[in-house]
Short mmCIF file of C-alpha atoms and ligand atoms in Angstrom, two decimals:
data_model
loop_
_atom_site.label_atom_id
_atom_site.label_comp_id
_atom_site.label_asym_id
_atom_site.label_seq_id
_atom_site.Cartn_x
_atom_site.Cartn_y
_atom_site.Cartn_z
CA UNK A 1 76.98 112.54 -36.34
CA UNK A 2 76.24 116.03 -35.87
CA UNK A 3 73.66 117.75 -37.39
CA UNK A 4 72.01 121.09 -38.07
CA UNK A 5 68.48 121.07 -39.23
CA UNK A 6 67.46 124.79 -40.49
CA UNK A 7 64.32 126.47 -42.69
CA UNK A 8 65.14 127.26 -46.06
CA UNK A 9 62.06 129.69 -46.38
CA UNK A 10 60.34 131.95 -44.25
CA UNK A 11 59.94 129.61 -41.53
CA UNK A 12 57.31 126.87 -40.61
CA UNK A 13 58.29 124.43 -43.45
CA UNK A 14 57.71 121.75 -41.07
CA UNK A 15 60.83 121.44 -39.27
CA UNK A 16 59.12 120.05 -35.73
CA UNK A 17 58.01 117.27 -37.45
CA UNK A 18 61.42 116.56 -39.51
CA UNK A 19 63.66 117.01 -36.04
CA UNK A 20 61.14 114.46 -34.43
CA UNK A 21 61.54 111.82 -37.29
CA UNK A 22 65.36 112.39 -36.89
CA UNK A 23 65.54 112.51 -33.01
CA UNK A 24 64.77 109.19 -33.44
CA UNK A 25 68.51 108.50 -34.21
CA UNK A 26 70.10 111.21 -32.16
CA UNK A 27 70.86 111.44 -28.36
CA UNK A 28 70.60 115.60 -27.35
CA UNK A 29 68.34 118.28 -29.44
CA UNK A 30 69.63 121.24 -29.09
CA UNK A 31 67.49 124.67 -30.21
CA UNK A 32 70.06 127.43 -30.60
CA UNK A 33 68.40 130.76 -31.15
CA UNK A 34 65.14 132.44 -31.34
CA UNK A 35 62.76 131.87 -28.67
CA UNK A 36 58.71 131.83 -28.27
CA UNK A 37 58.21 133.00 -31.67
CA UNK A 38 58.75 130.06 -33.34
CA UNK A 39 56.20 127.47 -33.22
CA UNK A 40 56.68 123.69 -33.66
CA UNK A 41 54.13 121.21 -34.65
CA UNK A 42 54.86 117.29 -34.15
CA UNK A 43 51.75 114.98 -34.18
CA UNK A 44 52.06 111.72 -32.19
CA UNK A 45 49.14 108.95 -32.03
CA UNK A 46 46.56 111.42 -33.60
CA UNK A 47 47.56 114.09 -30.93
CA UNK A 48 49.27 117.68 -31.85
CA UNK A 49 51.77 119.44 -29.56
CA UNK A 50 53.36 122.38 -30.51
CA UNK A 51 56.42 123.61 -28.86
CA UNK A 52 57.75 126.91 -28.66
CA UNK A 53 60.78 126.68 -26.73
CA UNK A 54 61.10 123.16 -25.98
CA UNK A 55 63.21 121.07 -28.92
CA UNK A 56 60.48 118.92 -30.74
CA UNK A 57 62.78 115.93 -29.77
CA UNK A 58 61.35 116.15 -26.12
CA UNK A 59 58.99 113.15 -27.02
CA UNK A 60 61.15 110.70 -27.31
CA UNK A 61 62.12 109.04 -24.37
CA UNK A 62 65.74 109.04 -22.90
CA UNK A 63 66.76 112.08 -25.59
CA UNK A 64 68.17 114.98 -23.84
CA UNK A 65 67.04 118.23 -24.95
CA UNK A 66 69.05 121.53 -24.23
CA UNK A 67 67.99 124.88 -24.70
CA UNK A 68 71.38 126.63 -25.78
CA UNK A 69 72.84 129.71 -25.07
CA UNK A 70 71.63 131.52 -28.02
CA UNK A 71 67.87 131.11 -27.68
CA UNK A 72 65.61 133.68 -25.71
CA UNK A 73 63.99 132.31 -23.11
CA UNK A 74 60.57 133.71 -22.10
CA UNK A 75 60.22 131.58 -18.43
CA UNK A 76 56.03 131.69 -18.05
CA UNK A 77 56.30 130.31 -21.52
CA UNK A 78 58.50 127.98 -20.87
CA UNK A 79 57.19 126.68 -17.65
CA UNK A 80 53.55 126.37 -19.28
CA UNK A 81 55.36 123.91 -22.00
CA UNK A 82 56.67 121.54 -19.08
CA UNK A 83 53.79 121.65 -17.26
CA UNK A 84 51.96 120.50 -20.78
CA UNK A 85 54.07 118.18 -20.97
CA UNK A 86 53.89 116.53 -17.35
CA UNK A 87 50.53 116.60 -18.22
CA UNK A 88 50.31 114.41 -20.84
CA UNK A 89 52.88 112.01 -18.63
CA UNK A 90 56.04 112.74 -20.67
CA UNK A 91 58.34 113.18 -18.32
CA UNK A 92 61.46 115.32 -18.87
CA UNK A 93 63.21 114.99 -15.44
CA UNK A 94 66.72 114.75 -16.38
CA UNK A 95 66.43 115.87 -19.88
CA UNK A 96 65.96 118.92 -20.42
CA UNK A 97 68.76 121.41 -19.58
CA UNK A 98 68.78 125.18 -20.04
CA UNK A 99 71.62 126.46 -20.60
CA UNK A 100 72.83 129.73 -17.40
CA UNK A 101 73.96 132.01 -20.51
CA UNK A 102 70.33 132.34 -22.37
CA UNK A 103 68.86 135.92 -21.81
CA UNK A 104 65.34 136.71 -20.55
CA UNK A 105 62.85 138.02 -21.87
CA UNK A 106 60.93 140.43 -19.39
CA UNK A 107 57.61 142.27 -19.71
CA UNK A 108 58.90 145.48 -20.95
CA UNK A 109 60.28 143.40 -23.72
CA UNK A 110 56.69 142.45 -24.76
CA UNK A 111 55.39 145.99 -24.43
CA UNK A 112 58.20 147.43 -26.17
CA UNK A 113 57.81 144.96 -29.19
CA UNK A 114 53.97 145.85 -29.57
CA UNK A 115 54.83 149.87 -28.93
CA UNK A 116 57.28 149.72 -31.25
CA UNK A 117 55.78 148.05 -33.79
CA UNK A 118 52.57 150.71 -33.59
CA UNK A 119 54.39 153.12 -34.11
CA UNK A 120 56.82 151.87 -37.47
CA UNK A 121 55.49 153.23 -40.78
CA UNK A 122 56.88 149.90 -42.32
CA UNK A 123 55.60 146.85 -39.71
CA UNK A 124 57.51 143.81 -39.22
CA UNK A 125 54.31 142.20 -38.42
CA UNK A 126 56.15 140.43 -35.31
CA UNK A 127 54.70 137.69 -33.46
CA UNK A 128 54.48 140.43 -30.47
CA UNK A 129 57.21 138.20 -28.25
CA UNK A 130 59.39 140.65 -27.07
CA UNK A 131 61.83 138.71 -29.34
CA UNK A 132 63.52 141.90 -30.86
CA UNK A 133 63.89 143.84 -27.81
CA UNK A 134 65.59 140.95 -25.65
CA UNK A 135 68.23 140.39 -28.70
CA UNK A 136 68.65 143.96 -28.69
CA UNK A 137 69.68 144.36 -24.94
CA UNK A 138 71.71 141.74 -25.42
CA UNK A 139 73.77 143.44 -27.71
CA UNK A 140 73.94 146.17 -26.00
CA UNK A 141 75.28 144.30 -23.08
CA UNK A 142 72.53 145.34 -20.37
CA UNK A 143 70.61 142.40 -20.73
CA UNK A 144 69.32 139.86 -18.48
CA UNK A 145 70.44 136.50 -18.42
CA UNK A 146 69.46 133.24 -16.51
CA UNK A 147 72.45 133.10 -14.49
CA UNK A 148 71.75 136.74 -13.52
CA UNK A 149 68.18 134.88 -12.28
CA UNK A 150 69.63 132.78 -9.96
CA UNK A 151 71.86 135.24 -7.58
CA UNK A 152 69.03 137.60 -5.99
CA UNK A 153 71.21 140.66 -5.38
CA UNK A 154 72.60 140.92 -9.21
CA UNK A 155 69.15 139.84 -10.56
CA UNK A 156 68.18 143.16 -8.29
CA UNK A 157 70.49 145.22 -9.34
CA UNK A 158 69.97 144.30 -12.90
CA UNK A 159 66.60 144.71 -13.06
CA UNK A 160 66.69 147.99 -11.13
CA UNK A 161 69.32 149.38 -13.86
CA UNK A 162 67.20 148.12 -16.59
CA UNK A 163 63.90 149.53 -15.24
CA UNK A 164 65.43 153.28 -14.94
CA UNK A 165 65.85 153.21 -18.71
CA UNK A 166 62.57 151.28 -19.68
CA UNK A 167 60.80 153.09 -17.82
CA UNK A 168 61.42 156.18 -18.92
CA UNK A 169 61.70 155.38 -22.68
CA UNK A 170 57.70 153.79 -22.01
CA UNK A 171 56.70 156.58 -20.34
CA UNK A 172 58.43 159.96 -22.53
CA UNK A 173 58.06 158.09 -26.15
CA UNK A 174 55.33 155.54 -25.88
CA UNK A 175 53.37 157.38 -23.33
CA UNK A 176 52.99 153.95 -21.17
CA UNK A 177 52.63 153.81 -18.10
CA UNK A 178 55.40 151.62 -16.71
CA UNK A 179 56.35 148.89 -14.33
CA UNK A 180 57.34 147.88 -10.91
CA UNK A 181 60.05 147.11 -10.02
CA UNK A 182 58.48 144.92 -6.97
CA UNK A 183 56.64 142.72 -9.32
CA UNK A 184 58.61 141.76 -11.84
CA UNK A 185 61.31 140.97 -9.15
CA UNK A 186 59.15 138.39 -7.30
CA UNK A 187 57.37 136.94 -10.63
CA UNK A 188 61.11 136.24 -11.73
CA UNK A 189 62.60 134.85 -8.48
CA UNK A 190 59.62 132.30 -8.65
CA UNK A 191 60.24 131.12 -12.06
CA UNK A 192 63.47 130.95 -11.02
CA UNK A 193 62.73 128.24 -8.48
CA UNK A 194 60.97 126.35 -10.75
CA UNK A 195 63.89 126.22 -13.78
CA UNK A 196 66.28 126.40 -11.39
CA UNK A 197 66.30 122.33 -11.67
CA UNK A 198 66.92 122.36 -15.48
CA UNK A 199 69.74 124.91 -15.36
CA UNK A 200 73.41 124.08 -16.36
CA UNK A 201 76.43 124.66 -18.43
CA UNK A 202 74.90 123.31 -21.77
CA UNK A 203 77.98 124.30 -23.83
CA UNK A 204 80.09 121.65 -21.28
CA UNK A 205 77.31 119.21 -21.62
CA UNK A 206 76.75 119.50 -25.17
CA UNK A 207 80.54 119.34 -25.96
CA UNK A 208 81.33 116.39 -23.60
CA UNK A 209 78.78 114.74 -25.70
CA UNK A 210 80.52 114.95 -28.59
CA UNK A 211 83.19 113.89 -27.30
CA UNK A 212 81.36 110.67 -26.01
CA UNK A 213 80.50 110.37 -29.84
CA UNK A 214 76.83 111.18 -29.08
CA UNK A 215 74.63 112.58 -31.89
CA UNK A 216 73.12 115.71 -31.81
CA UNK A 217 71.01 117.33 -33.59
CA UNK A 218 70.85 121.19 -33.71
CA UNK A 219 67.32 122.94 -34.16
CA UNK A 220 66.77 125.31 -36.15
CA UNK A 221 63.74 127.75 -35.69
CA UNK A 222 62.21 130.50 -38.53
CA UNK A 223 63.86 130.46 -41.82
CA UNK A 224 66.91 131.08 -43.69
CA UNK A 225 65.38 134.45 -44.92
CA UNK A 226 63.88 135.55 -41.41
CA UNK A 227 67.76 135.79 -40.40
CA UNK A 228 68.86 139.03 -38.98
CA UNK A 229 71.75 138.91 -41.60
CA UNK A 230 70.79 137.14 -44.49
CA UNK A 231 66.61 137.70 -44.84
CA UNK A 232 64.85 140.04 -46.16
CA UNK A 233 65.77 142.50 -44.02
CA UNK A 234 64.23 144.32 -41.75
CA UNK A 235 61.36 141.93 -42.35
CA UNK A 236 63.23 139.22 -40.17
CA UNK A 237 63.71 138.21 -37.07
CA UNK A 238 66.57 139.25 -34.61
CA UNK A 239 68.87 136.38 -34.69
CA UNK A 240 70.51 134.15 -36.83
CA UNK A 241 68.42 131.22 -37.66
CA UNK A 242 71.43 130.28 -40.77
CA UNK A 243 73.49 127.12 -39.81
CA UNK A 244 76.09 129.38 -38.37
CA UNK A 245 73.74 130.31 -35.50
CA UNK A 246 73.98 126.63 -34.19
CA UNK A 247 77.72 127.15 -33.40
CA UNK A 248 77.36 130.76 -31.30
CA UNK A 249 74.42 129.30 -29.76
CA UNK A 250 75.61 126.57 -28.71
CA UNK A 251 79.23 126.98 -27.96
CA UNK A 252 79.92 123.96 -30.58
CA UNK A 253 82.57 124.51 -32.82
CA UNK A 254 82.08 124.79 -36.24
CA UNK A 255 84.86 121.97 -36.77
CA UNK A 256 82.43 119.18 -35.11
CA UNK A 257 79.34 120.10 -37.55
CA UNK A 258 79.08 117.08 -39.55
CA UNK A 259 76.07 117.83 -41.68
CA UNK A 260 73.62 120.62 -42.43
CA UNK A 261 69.63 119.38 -43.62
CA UNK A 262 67.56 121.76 -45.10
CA UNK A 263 63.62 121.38 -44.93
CA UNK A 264 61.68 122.81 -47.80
CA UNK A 265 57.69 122.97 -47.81
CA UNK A 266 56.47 122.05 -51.70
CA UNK A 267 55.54 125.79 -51.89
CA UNK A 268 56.52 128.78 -49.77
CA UNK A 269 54.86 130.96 -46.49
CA UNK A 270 55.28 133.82 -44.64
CA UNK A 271 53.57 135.31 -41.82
CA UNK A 272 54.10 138.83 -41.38
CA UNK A 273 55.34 141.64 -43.68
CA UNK A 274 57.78 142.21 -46.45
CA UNK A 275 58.60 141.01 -50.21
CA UNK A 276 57.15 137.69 -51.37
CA UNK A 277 58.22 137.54 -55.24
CA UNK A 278 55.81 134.18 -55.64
CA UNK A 279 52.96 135.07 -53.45
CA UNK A 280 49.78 134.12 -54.84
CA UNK A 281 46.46 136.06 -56.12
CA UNK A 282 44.09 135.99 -53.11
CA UNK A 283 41.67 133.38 -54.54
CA UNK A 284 44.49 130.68 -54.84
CA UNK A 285 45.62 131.86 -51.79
CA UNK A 286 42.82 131.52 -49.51
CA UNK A 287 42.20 127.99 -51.21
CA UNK A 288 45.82 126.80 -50.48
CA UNK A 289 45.84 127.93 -47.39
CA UNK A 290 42.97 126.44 -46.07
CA UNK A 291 43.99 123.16 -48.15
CA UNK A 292 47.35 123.04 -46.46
CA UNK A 293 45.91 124.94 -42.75
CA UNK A 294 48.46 127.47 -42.96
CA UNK A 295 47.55 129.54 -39.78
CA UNK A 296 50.58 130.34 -37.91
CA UNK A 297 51.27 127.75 -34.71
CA UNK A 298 52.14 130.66 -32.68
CA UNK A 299 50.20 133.40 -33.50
CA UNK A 300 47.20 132.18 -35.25
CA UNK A 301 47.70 134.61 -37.81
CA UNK A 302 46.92 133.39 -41.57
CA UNK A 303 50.07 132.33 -43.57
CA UNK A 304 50.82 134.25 -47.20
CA UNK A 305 51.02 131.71 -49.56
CA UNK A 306 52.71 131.26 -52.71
CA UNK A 307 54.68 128.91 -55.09
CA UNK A 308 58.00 127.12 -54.13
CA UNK A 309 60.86 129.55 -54.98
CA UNK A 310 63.81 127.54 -56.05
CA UNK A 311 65.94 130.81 -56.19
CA UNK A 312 65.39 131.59 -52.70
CA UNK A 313 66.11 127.60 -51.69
CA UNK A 314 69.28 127.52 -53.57
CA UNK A 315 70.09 130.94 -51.80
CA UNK A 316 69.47 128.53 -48.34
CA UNK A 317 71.56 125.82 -50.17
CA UNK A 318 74.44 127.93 -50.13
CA UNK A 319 73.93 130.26 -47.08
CA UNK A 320 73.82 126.72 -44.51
CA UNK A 321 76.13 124.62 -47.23
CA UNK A 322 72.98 122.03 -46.93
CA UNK A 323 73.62 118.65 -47.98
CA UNK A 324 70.28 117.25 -48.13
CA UNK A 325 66.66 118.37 -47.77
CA UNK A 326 63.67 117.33 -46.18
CA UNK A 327 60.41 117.92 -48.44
CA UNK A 328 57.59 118.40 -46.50
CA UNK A 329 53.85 119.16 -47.37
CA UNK A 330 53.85 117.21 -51.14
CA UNK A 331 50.39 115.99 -49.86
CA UNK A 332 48.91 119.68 -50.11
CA UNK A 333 49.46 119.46 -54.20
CA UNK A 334 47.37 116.21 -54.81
CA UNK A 335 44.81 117.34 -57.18
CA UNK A 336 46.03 120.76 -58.45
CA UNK A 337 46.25 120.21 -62.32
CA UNK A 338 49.47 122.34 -62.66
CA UNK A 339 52.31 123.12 -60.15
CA UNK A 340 54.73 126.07 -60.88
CA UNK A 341 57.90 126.40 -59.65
CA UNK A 342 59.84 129.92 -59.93
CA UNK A 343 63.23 129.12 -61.29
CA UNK A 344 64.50 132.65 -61.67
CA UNK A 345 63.62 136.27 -61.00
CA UNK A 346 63.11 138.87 -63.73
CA UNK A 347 63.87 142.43 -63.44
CA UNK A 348 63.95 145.27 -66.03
CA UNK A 349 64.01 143.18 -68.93
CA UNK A 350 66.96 140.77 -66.93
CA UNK A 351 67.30 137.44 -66.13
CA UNK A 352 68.24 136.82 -62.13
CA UNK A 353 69.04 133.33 -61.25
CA UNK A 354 70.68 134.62 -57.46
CA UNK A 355 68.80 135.57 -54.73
CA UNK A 356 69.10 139.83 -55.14
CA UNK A 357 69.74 141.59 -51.39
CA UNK A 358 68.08 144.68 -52.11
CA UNK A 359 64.65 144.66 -51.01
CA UNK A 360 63.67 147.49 -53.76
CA UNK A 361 64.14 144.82 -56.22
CA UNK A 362 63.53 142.01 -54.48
CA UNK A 363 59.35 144.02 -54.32
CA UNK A 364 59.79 144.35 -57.80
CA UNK A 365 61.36 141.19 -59.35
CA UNK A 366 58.98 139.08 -61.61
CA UNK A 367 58.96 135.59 -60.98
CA UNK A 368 59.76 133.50 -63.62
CA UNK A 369 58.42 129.82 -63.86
CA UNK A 370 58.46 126.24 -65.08
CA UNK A 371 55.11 125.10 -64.94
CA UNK A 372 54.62 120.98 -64.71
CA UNK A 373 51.52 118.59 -64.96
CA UNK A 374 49.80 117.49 -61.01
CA UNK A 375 48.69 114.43 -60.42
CA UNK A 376 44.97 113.82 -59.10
CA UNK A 377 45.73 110.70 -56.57
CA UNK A 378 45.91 110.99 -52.88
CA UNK A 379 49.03 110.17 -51.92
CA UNK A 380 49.24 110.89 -47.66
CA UNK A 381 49.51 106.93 -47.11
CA UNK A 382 51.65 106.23 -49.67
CA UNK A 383 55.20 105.01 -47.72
CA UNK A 384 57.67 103.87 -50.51
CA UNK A 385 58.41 106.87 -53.52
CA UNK A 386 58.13 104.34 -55.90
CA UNK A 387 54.67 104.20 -55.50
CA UNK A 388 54.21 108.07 -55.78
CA UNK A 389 52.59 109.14 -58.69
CA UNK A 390 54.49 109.59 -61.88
CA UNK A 391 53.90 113.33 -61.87
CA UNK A 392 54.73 113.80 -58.11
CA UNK A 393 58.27 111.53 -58.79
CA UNK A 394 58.71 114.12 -62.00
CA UNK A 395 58.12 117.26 -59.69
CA UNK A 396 60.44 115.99 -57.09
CA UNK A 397 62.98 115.04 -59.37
CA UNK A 398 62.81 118.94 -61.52
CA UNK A 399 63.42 120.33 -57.42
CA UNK A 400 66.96 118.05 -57.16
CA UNK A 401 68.01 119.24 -61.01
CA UNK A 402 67.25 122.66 -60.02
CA UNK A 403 68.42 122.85 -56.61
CA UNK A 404 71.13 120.77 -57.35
CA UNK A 405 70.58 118.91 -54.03
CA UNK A 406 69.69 115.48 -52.46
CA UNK A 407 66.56 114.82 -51.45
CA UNK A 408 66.54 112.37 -48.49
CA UNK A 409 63.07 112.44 -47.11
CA UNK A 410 59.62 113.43 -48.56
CA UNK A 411 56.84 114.25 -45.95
CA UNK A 412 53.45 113.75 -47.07
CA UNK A 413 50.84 114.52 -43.81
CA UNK A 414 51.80 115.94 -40.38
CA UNK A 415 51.91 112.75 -38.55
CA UNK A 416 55.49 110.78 -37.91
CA UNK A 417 54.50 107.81 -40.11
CA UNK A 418 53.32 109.98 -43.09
CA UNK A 419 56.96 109.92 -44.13
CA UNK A 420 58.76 108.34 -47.09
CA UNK A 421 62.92 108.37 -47.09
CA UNK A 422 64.05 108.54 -50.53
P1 GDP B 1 57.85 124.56 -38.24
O1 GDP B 1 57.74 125.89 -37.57
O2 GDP B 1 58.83 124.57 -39.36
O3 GDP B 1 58.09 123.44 -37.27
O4 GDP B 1 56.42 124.29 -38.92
P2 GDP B 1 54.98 124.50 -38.25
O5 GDP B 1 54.76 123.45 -37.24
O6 GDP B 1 54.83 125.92 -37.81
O7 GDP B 1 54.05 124.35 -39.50
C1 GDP B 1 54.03 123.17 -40.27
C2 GDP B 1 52.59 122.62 -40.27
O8 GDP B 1 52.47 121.66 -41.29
C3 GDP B 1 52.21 121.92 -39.00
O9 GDP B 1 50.85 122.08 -38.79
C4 GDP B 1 52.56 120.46 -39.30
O10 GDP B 1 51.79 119.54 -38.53
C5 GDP B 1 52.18 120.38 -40.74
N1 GDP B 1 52.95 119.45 -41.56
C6 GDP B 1 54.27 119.16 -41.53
N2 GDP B 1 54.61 118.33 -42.55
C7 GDP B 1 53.47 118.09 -43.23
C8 GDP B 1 53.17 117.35 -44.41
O11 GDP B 1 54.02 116.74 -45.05
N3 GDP B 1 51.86 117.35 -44.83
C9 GDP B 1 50.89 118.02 -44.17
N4 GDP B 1 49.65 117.97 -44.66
N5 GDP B 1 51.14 118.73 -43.06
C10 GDP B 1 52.41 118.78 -42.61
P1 IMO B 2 59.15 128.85 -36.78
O1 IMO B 2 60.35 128.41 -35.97
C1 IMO B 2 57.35 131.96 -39.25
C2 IMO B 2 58.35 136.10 -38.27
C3 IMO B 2 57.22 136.97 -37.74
C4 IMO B 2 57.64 138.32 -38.30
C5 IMO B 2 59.16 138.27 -38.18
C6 IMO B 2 59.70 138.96 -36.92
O2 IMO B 2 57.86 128.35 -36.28
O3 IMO B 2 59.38 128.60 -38.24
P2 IMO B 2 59.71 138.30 -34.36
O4 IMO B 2 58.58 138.06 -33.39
O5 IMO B 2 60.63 137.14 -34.50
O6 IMO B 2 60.44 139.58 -34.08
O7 IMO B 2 58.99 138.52 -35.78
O8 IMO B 2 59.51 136.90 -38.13
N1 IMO B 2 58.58 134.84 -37.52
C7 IMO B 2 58.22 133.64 -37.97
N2 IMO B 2 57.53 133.28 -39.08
N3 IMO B 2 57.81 131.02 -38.42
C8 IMO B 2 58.53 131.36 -37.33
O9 IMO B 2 59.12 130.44 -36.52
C9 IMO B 2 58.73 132.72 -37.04
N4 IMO B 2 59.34 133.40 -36.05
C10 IMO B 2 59.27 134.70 -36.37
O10 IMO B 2 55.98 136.54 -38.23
O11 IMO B 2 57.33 138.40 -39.66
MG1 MG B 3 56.26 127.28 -37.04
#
């Protein structure tokens, strides 16, 4: 079975601890796009590790994780993440490939992110990773990739070609100084060395796999509306974190996709700018977000909060033809005596049940909602949904009428036991 797992919001619905529980059954975890932006939480035995490039499968042993072709690959981060984790004794030897056609990102990346976010009348609020600038070389077919990394004389040339036109853009718009050329080259060639062990042909690997009748499971970082094409753009990210994403960054066909899960936090985040139709009045807001510790895993930054918009989920339904979804976070509603849940948009007087593109009205649309009754038990050790409250079964029930969608697991704490499969 092969299987996509992707955010139906604005990222950080909780899929690191959803791909963990379901690496369980699968052999490779593959992350397809995005890079050191995204920031996975799985907690283990009372500990916490968050990965940013790394698929959250990595801690189960014998599972082979592959970083595909699609995914941006900043190298200190990376090597930081396997040095955490040969710290804490899991050892990855042998399982974790990266695949020769992921791009780099490189320090003018960074700078260029931050200088061009300064200077933007409308920020993206970015998480700062040079995430944007890598994807956009790579368009535009000068970027760098890992294979590049490994042959000294075209990483050279490369890098020299690339620095003529950084450097001048830093120094004659941003008024930055610049870089060296020498640096960068021998900062590179060592991380090289030390990935160069980890480096393959993941779409070979991945696809012989397959045909092994292996399992994989594909993993999806942000959120549905963070992709470049479908979000709420340009307050996204630069890649395409839809379902469609796992096939270009992977080299999988589309053909040998056997399923697509969606995970969907019990009310909606985003870090970062742009239009958030459900976001909450900043006294809720602060409360939620302290009762649910929504403080971005990458960035630190705090989380906007708001209710769970079933528009924009059935929007993701659609967009990733999802098949079943993960609930996370139905913990962080014990005790709240009413939940709402917007179930359509209104705007001038009009009733919107579909997701609108334009962002004029998507800053202007008035959420409409269905409010229901909360339930006052704690309900974090509960393990069987029959035993969930009456009012937590009724709230889960009005999201699969409304979504029109199965839900197959309910997550209620961050650790791998607080889980209950439906
Ligand atoms: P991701 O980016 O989608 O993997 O999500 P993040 O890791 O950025 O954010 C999700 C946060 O919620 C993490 O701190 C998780 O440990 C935590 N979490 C996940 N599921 C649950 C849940 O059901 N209940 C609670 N209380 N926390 C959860
Ligand atoms: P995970 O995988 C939440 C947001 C940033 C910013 C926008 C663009 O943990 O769910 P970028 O640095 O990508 O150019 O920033 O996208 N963003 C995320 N928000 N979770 C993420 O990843 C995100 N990755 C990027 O906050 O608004
Ligand atoms: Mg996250």
């Amino acid at each position: 079975m092969n299987t996509i797992i992707v955010g139906t919001q604005w990222g950080d619905e909780g899929k690191g601890k959803i791909i963990d529980i379901l690496s369980d059954r699968a052999d490779y975890i593959v992350r397809f796009q995005g890079g050191s932006n995204a920031g996975h939480t799985v907690v283990v035995g009372g500990r916490e590790y968050i990965f940013h490039l790394i698929p959250s499968g990595i801690l189960h042993r014998g599972k082979i994780c592959c970083i595909g072709n699609g995914v941006v690959v900043d190298p200190a981060v990376l090597i930081k993440e396997i040095k955490d984790l040969s710290s804490s004794n899991i050892n990855i030897n042998r399982r974790l490939k990266i695949s020769s056609l992921a791009h780099i990102i490189l320090p003018y990346h960074k700078i260029l992110d931050q200088l061009r976010e300064i200077k933007r009348t409308n920020k993206i609020g970015t998480t700062n990773r040079g995430i944007g600038p890598c994807y956009a070389d790579k368009i535009s077919r000068c970027g760098i990739r890992i294979i590049d990394l490994l042959d000294r004389g075209v990483f050279r040339d490369k890098l020299k070609d690339n620095l003529r036109e950084k450097n001048e853009i830093l120094k004659k718009v941003y008024g930055h100084r610049g870089f060296q050329f020498k640096e960068i080259y021998k900062e590179y060639l060592n991380y090289a060395r030390v990935l160069s062990p980890y480096i393959c042909n993941t779409q070979l690997l991945i696809n012989e796999a397959i045909d092994n009748k292996k399992d994989i499971l594909f993993e999806g970082a942000q959120g549905t509306f963070l992709d470049i094409d479908f979000g709420t753009y340009p307050f996204v990210t630069s890649s395409s974190a839809t379902a469609g994403g796992a096939c270009i960054g992977t080299g999988v066909s589309p053909v040998k996709i056997d399923k697509v899960v969606g995970v969907a936090k019990v009310y909606t985040t985003r870090v970062g700018e742009g239009p958030f139709p459900v976001e909450f009045p900043p006294v809720f807001a602060k409360y939620m977000r302290n009762k649910g510790n929504e403080f971005g895993a990458t960035t630190g930054r705090p989380r906007r909060c708001g209710w769970f918009d079933a528009v924009m989920v059935r929007e993701a339904i659609l967009l990733n033809g999802i098949s079943e979804l993960a609930i996370t976070k139905l913990d962080i509603l014990d005790g709240l005596k009413t939940i709402k849940v917007c179930i359509a948009y209104k705007y001038k007087g009009k009733l919107f049940k579909e997701f609108p593109y334009g962002l004029e009205m998507l800053e202007k649309v008035k959420p409409v909602y269905k409010e229901i009754a909360g339930w006052d038990k704690t309900i974090g050790k509960i393990r069987r949904y029959r035993d969930l409250p009456l009012n937590a079964k009724a709230y889960l029930s009005l999201l699969g009428d409304i979504l029109d969608a199965k839900i197959a697991l309910i997550s209620v704490g961050s650790s791998r036991e607080d889980t209950i499969l439906a």
